[in-house]
């Protein structure tokens, strides 16, 4: 079975610094949903749910479809200037990209993620590098245009439990705080305790968490320090001026429940095609947002109420609030993508498998607001095998693409490869018996009383050979068990908790031992080849 699976791997190997790079199909990893593998195969069933497939050639049409005025560019530029005032010394490449956003031939390639402390799982960085490399390739393809990589900071998210921890060298570190509401507004108090728990000092994070006013500023500082040299621009949507673009959407959401109707239509179509919707829509896909508070807005008894509070509004009052203070409204997962596209000259959104899948639910919403639906790009995914694990892998006689198999299947495969003939000393027993038979004849001729003694010694020799046979067999089996234990340990290291490494391990786990880790990823990732990347230290 394994040989058949290995045969379907489409591998491409090349030298990248001291890395060997192997590319395999996403389907071959067994770690991605049918929705995503169908999308990458351009299944016709999914065609109604997206605009252009993510190829370099598709961006010519996407550029023509994207409408973004000078007024919108000026509002974005002004907001970014204000937001980046928290950075003491902005990288010249970042400054240049922020200024380029004023030009009509400049577009963005965006990814987004929560404000995970210490960047959270590895894929946080993988997303951003995918955006950076997409911009580089697009610039080569379309030299008359500029392309800016953007990290959309999910500052308004309030699910603190999802961002308050990370795993470093197998140990979980957690930030404890009693703060509530939008996490981007959280003061960084308490993070100094996490810093003190770490096995060594990490200056980028020390600086950000000890000197920033809030988590949004700290996260911007971290992404700027780690990836500013590539021109990355981080955008915070929790901004009163940027929220003005959302006013018409807020009004329709409150009075017509427009997005919910359209998403439910898309969900029904997806379910008919046996695709499971990733996110669920509400009648009103908005939260009420204030310091320490982000709660859903619901309509009850003719009034608009904020759940878990005593706050409520008449329709006239809530619409007036939307006009005067749109920053007090926060889009949920259904409307946030639309908000992004309203305030950015964006061409593509880069997300993980679940993200790309939920964007399929949103195309009708974009059409209703006459906003160009971006190209949906799956972020690069990777397995990083350091030199020690690479050596263990090769000693086991395995190739990196074989590691994605289930442990039991891989064990069966290795057992077949390790197969040896059963240990059998029967021939030796017969030889010894023949020798003792000759001795017995000699003894009988000289002194018949010695025959019993010879027979007893013959039986002892027979028993000794049987015991040796068992011991040798047991030693061989023990040797194989050690091999299987080594395989199990290798799988645990490369697939912690049975999942992809990128979904568990933190950036520092690898950057600590390899300062060039980010540069290696930048060199290895190709966003448009639609393959899973294996990086192996040599």
Short mmCIF file of N, CA and C in Angstrom, two decimals, residues 53-148:
data_model
loop_
_atom_site.label_atom_id
_atom_site.label_comp_id
_atom_site.label_asym_id
_atom_site.label_seq_id
_atom_site.Cartn_x
_atom_site.Cartn_y
_atom_site.Cartn_z
N UNK A 53 -9.13 31.36 -10.24
CA UNK A 53 -8.26 30.36 -9.62
C UNK A 53 -6.86 30.97 -9.42
N UNK A 54 -6.16 30.60 -8.34
CA UNK A 54 -4.88 31.24 -8.03
C UNK A 54 -3.71 30.83 -8.93
N UNK A 55 -3.68 31.38 -10.11
CA UNK A 55 -2.52 31.25 -11.01
C UNK A 55 -2.00 32.65 -11.30
N UNK A 56 -0.76 32.76 -11.68
CA UNK A 56 -0.19 34.08 -11.99
C UNK A 56 -0.96 34.78 -13.10
N UNK A 57 -1.39 34.03 -14.09
CA UNK A 57 -2.10 34.62 -15.22
C UNK A 57 -3.44 35.23 -14.82
N UNK A 58 -4.06 34.70 -13.75
CA UNK A 58 -5.39 35.16 -13.34
C UNK A 58 -5.37 36.60 -12.84
N UNK A 59 -4.22 37.10 -12.44
CA UNK A 59 -4.18 38.43 -11.83
C UNK A 59 -4.36 39.56 -12.83
N UNK A 60 -4.19 39.29 -14.08
CA UNK A 60 -4.44 40.33 -15.09
C UNK A 60 -5.90 40.76 -15.03
N UNK A 61 -6.80 39.76 -14.99
CA UNK A 61 -8.23 40.06 -14.90
C UNK A 61 -8.59 40.63 -13.53
N UNK A 62 -7.97 40.11 -12.48
CA UNK A 62 -8.27 40.58 -11.12
C UNK A 62 -7.91 42.06 -10.96
N UNK A 63 -6.81 42.47 -11.54
CA UNK A 63 -6.39 43.88 -11.47
C UNK A 63 -7.44 44.76 -12.14
N UNK A 64 -7.95 44.33 -13.27
CA UNK A 64 -8.95 45.12 -14.00
C UNK A 64 -10.25 45.23 -13.22
N UNK A 65 -10.57 44.20 -12.47
CA UNK A 65 -11.84 44.17 -11.74
C UNK A 65 -11.80 44.97 -10.44
N UNK A 66 -10.62 45.14 -9.88
CA UNK A 66 -10.52 45.81 -8.59
C UNK A 66 -10.62 47.32 -8.75
N UNK A 67 -11.61 47.87 -8.12
CA UNK A 67 -11.82 49.32 -8.14
C UNK A 67 -11.45 49.90 -6.79
N UNK A 68 -10.55 50.89 -6.78
CA UNK A 68 -10.12 51.49 -5.52
C UNK A 68 -9.71 52.93 -5.79
N UNK A 69 -10.45 53.86 -5.21
CA UNK A 69 -10.29 55.27 -5.53
C UNK A 69 -9.11 55.90 -4.81
N UNK A 70 -8.75 57.10 -5.27
CA UNK A 70 -7.68 57.87 -4.61
C UNK A 70 -8.10 58.22 -3.19
N UNK A 71 -9.36 58.53 -3.00
CA UNK A 71 -9.86 58.86 -1.66
C UNK A 71 -9.67 57.67 -0.71
N UNK A 72 -9.96 56.47 -1.21
CA UNK A 72 -9.77 55.27 -0.38
C UNK A 72 -8.29 55.06 -0.06
N UNK A 73 -7.45 55.32 -1.05
CA UNK A 73 -6.00 55.15 -0.84
C UNK A 73 -5.49 56.16 0.19
N UNK A 74 -5.98 57.35 0.12
CA UNK A 74 -5.53 58.38 1.07
C UNK A 74 -5.97 58.04 2.49
N UNK A 75 -7.19 57.51 2.64
CA UNK A 75 -7.68 57.12 3.97
C UNK A 75 -6.82 55.99 4.54
N UNK A 76 -6.48 55.02 3.68
CA UNK A 76 -5.65 53.91 4.12
C UNK A 76 -4.25 54.39 4.48
N UNK A 77 -3.67 55.24 3.65
CA UNK A 77 -2.32 55.74 3.89
C UNK A 77 -2.26 56.52 5.21
N UNK A 78 -3.26 57.35 5.43
CA UNK A 78 -3.30 58.14 6.66
C UNK A 78 -3.40 57.24 7.89
N UNK A 79 -4.23 56.21 7.78
CA UNK A 79 -4.40 55.28 8.91
C UNK A 79 -3.11 54.53 9.20
N UNK A 80 -2.42 54.10 8.16
CA UNK A 80 -1.17 53.37 8.35
C UNK A 80 -0.08 54.26 8.94
N UNK A 81 -0.04 55.50 8.51
CA UNK A 81 0.93 56.43 9.08
C UNK A 81 0.69 56.57 10.59
N UNK A 82 -0.57 56.64 10.93
CA UNK A 82 -0.94 56.78 12.34
C UNK A 82 -0.58 55.50 13.12
N UNK A 83 -0.90 54.36 12.55
CA UNK A 83 -0.66 53.09 13.23
C UNK A 83 0.83 52.80 13.38
N UNK A 84 1.61 53.17 12.38
CA UNK A 84 3.04 52.89 12.43
C UNK A 84 3.82 53.90 13.27
N UNK A 85 3.13 54.86 13.84
CA UNK A 85 3.80 55.79 14.75
C UNK A 85 4.25 55.08 16.02
N UNK A 86 3.72 53.87 16.25
CA UNK A 86 4.14 53.10 17.43
C UNK A 86 5.49 52.43 17.21
N UNK A 87 5.99 52.42 15.96
CA UNK A 87 7.29 51.83 15.64
C UNK A 87 8.34 52.95 15.64
N UNK A 88 9.36 52.82 16.47
CA UNK A 88 10.37 53.88 16.62
C UNK A 88 11.09 54.16 15.31
N UNK A 89 11.49 53.11 14.62
CA UNK A 89 12.23 53.28 13.37
C UNK A 89 11.67 52.30 12.33
N UNK A 90 10.85 52.82 11.44
CA UNK A 90 10.19 51.98 10.44
C UNK A 90 11.18 51.60 9.34
N UNK A 91 11.19 50.32 8.99
CA UNK A 91 12.07 49.84 7.93
C UNK A 91 11.80 50.60 6.62
N UNK A 92 12.84 51.03 5.91
CA UNK A 92 12.65 51.78 4.67
C UNK A 92 11.76 51.06 3.66
N UNK A 93 11.82 49.74 3.61
CA UNK A 93 10.99 48.99 2.65
C UNK A 93 9.52 49.06 3.04
N UNK A 94 9.26 49.09 4.34
CA UNK A 94 7.88 49.23 4.81
C UNK A 94 7.38 50.64 4.51
N UNK A 95 8.21 51.64 4.78
CA UNK A 95 7.84 53.02 4.46
C UNK A 95 7.51 53.16 2.99
N UNK A 96 8.37 52.60 2.16
CA UNK A 96 8.17 52.69 0.72
C UNK A 96 6.84 52.06 0.31
N UNK A 97 6.54 50.88 0.87
CA UNK A 97 5.29 50.21 0.51
C UNK A 97 4.07 50.98 0.98
N UNK A 98 4.15 51.57 2.17
CA UNK A 98 3.02 52.38 2.66
C UNK A 98 2.78 53.56 1.72
N UNK A 99 3.84 54.21 1.28
CA UNK A 99 3.70 55.34 0.36
C UNK A 99 3.22 54.89 -1.02
N UNK A 100 3.66 53.71 -1.45
CA UNK A 100 3.23 53.20 -2.76
C UNK A 100 1.72 52.96 -2.81
N UNK A 101 1.11 52.75 -1.65
CA UNK A 101 -0.33 52.51 -1.61
C UNK A 101 -1.14 53.71 -2.09
N UNK A 102 -0.50 54.88 -2.18
CA UNK A 102 -1.17 56.06 -2.73
C UNK A 102 -1.25 56.01 -4.26
N UNK A 103 -0.45 55.14 -4.87
CA UNK A 103 -0.36 55.08 -6.34
C UNK A 103 -1.45 54.18 -6.91
N UNK A 104 -2.05 54.59 -8.04
CA UNK A 104 -3.15 53.79 -8.62
C UNK A 104 -2.73 52.42 -9.15
N UNK A 105 -1.42 52.21 -9.35
CA UNK A 105 -0.95 50.93 -9.87
C UNK A 105 -0.41 50.02 -8.76
N UNK A 106 -0.77 50.33 -7.51
CA UNK A 106 -0.32 49.51 -6.38
C UNK A 106 -1.48 48.71 -5.81
N UNK A 107 -1.23 47.42 -5.56
CA UNK A 107 -2.25 46.53 -5.01
C UNK A 107 -1.65 45.71 -3.86
N UNK A 108 -2.53 45.16 -3.07
CA UNK A 108 -2.08 44.38 -1.91
C UNK A 108 -2.40 42.90 -2.11
N UNK A 109 -1.60 42.07 -1.44
CA UNK A 109 -1.87 40.64 -1.28
C UNK A 109 -1.94 40.43 0.23
N UNK A 110 -3.07 39.97 0.70
CA UNK A 110 -3.35 40.00 2.14
C UNK A 110 -3.50 38.62 2.75
N UNK A 111 -2.96 38.49 3.94
CA UNK A 111 -3.28 37.36 4.81
C UNK A 111 -3.68 37.92 6.15
N UNK A 112 -4.34 37.13 6.95
CA UNK A 112 -4.77 37.62 8.26
C UNK A 112 -4.67 36.54 9.31
N UNK A 113 -4.53 36.97 10.54
CA UNK A 113 -4.46 35.99 11.62
C UNK A 113 -4.67 36.69 12.96
N UNK A 114 -5.01 35.88 13.95
CA UNK A 114 -5.17 36.39 15.31
C UNK A 114 -3.82 36.84 15.88
N UNK A 115 -3.89 37.58 16.98
CA UNK A 115 -2.68 38.12 17.59
C UNK A 115 -2.08 37.13 18.59
N UNK A 116 -1.79 35.93 18.11
CA UNK A 116 -1.22 34.90 18.98
C UNK A 116 0.07 35.40 19.64
N UNK A 117 0.20 35.18 20.95
CA UNK A 117 1.42 35.63 21.61
C UNK A 117 2.62 34.84 21.06
N UNK A 118 3.71 35.52 20.90
CA UNK A 118 4.96 34.93 20.38
C UNK A 118 4.75 34.30 19.00
N UNK A 119 3.77 34.78 18.28
CA UNK A 119 3.35 34.36 16.92
C UNK A 119 2.59 33.04 16.91
N UNK A 120 2.43 32.37 18.05
CA UNK A 120 1.62 31.16 18.08
C UNK A 120 2.18 30.03 17.23
N UNK A 121 1.31 29.26 16.54
CA UNK A 121 1.78 28.15 15.72
C UNK A 121 2.58 28.65 14.51
N UNK A 122 3.39 27.76 13.96
CA UNK A 122 4.27 28.11 12.84
C UNK A 122 3.53 28.71 11.65
N UNK A 123 2.30 28.25 11.42
CA UNK A 123 1.62 28.69 10.19
C UNK A 123 1.32 30.19 10.18
N UNK A 124 1.38 30.84 11.35
CA UNK A 124 1.27 32.31 11.40
C UNK A 124 2.32 32.93 10.48
N UNK A 125 3.56 32.46 10.61
CA UNK A 125 4.66 32.97 9.78
C UNK A 125 4.54 32.45 8.35
N UNK A 126 4.09 31.20 8.18
CA UNK A 126 3.96 30.62 6.84
C UNK A 126 2.99 31.45 5.99
N UNK A 127 1.91 31.91 6.62
CA UNK A 127 0.93 32.74 5.90
C UNK A 127 1.59 34.01 5.35
N UNK A 128 2.32 34.67 6.23
CA UNK A 128 2.91 35.96 5.85
C UNK A 128 3.96 35.77 4.76
N UNK A 129 4.77 34.72 4.88
CA UNK A 129 5.80 34.48 3.86
C UNK A 129 5.14 34.14 2.52
N UNK A 130 4.02 33.47 2.55
CA UNK A 130 3.28 33.20 1.31
C UNK A 130 2.87 34.51 0.64
N UNK A 131 2.41 35.47 1.45
CA UNK A 131 2.04 36.79 0.90
C UNK A 131 3.25 37.52 0.34
N UNK A 132 4.36 37.46 1.05
CA UNK A 132 5.60 38.13 0.60
C UNK A 132 6.06 37.55 -0.73
N UNK A 133 6.09 36.23 -0.82
CA UNK A 133 6.56 35.59 -2.06
C UNK A 133 5.59 35.77 -3.21
N UNK A 134 4.30 35.84 -2.90
CA UNK A 134 3.31 36.11 -3.95
C UNK A 134 3.57 37.46 -4.58
N UNK A 135 3.86 38.45 -3.75
CA UNK A 135 4.14 39.80 -4.27
C UNK A 135 5.39 39.81 -5.14
N UNK A 136 6.41 39.07 -4.75
CA UNK A 136 7.64 39.02 -5.54
C UNK A 136 7.37 38.42 -6.91
N UNK A 137 6.62 37.34 -6.95
CA UNK A 137 6.35 36.69 -8.23
C UNK A 137 5.42 37.54 -9.10
N UNK A 138 4.47 38.21 -8.47
CA UNK A 138 3.57 39.06 -9.24
C UNK A 138 4.31 40.25 -9.84
N UNK A 139 5.26 40.80 -9.10
CA UNK A 139 6.05 41.92 -9.63
C UNK A 139 6.86 41.48 -10.85
N UNK A 140 7.38 40.26 -10.81
CA UNK A 140 8.12 39.75 -11.97
C UNK A 140 7.20 39.55 -13.17
N UNK A 141 5.99 39.11 -12.90
CA UNK A 141 5.01 38.85 -13.98
C UNK A 141 4.42 40.15 -14.50
N UNK A 142 4.16 41.11 -13.61
CA UNK A 142 3.51 42.37 -13.99
C UNK A 142 4.37 43.54 -13.50
N UNK A 143 5.45 43.84 -14.19
CA UNK A 143 6.40 44.87 -13.72
C UNK A 143 5.84 46.28 -13.67
N UNK A 144 4.73 46.54 -14.35
CA UNK A 144 4.15 47.89 -14.35
C UNK A 144 3.32 48.16 -13.09
N UNK A 145 3.18 47.16 -12.25
CA UNK A 145 2.37 47.32 -11.03
C UNK A 145 3.23 47.05 -9.80
N UNK A 146 2.75 47.54 -8.67
CA UNK A 146 3.41 47.29 -7.39
C UNK A 146 2.51 46.41 -6.55
N UNK A 147 3.12 45.53 -5.77
CA UNK A 147 2.36 44.59 -4.95
C UNK A 147 2.91 44.60 -3.53
N UNK A 148 2.03 44.87 -2.58
CA UNK A 148 2.43 45.04 -1.18
C UNK A 148 1.87 43.89 -0.33
#
